[in-house]
GROMACS .gro file of C-alpha atoms in nm:
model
   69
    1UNK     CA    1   4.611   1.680  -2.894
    2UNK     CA    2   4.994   1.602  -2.988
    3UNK     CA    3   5.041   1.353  -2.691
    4UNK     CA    4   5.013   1.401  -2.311
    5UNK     CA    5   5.426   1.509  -2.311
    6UNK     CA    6   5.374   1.755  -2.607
    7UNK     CA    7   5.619   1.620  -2.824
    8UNK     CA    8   5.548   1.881  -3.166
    9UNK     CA    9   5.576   1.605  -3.429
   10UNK     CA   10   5.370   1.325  -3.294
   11UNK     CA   11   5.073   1.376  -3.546
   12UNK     CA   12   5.347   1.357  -3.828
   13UNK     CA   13   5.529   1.092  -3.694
   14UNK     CA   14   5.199   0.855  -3.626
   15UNK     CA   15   5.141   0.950  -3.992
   16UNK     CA   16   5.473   0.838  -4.064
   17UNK     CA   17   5.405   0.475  -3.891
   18UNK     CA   18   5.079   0.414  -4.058
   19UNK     CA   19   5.215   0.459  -4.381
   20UNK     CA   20   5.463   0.204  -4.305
   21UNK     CA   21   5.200   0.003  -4.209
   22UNK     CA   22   4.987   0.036  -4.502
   23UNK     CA   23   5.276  -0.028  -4.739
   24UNK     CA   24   5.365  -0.364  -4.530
   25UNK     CA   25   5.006  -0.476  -4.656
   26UNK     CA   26   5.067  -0.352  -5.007
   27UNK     CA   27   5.413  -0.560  -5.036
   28UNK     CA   28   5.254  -0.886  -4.834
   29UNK     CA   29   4.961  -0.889  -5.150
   30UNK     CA   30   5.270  -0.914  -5.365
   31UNK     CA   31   5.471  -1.178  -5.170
   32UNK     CA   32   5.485  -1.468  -5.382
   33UNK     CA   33   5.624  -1.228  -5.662
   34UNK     CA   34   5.984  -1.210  -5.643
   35UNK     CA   35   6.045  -0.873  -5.800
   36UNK     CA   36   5.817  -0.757  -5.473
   37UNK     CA   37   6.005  -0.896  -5.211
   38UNK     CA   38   6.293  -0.741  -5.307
   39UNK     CA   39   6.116  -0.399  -5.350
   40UNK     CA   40   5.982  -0.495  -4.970
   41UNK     CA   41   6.387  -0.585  -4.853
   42UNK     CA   42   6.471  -0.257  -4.977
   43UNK     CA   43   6.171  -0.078  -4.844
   44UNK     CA   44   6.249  -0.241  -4.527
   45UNK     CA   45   6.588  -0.170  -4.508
   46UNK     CA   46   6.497   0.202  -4.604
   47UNK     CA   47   6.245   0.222  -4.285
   48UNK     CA   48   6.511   0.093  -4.058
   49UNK     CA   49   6.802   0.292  -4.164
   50UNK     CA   50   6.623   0.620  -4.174
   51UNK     CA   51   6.340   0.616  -3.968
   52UNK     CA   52   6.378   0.415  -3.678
   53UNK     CA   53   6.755   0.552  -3.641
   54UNK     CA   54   6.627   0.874  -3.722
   55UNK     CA   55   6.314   0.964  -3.637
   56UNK     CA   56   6.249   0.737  -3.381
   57UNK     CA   57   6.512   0.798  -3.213
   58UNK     CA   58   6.461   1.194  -3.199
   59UNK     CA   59   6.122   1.119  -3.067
   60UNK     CA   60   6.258   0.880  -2.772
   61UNK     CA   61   6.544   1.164  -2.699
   62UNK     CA   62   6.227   1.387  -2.662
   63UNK     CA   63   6.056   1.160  -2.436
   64UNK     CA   64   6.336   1.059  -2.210
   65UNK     CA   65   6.430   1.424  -2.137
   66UNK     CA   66   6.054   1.476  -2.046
   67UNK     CA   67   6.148   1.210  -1.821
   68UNK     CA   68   5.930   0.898  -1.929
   69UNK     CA   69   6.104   0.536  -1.852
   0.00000   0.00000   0.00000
């Protein structure tokens, strides 16, 4: 079941979210290391920029023309 408004790329785009997820875990193991916080800044950054702008933002367009508040 996609989601009770049928948006088409929900399965993708909770895919998309626990992947960020798991990679938050990954960089927090390497948090004292300096070299991985700025790989985790840029990852961050990355996330933001693309997907939340993006993706996110095509899904709440979705949702708000099926009318949800």
């Amino acid at each position: 079941m996609e989601t009770s408004y049928g948006y088409p790329g929900y399965l993708e785009h909770k895919a998309k979210h626990e992947m960020m997820s798991e990679k938050v875990y990954l960089f927090l193991d390497k948090s004292n290391d300096t070299k991985g916080f700025f790989e985790f800044n840029a990852f961050l950054k990355k996330w933001l920029n693309q997907h939340i702008l993006g993706t996110d933002k095509m899904y709440s367009e979705f949702l708000n023309r099926a009318g949800v508040k």
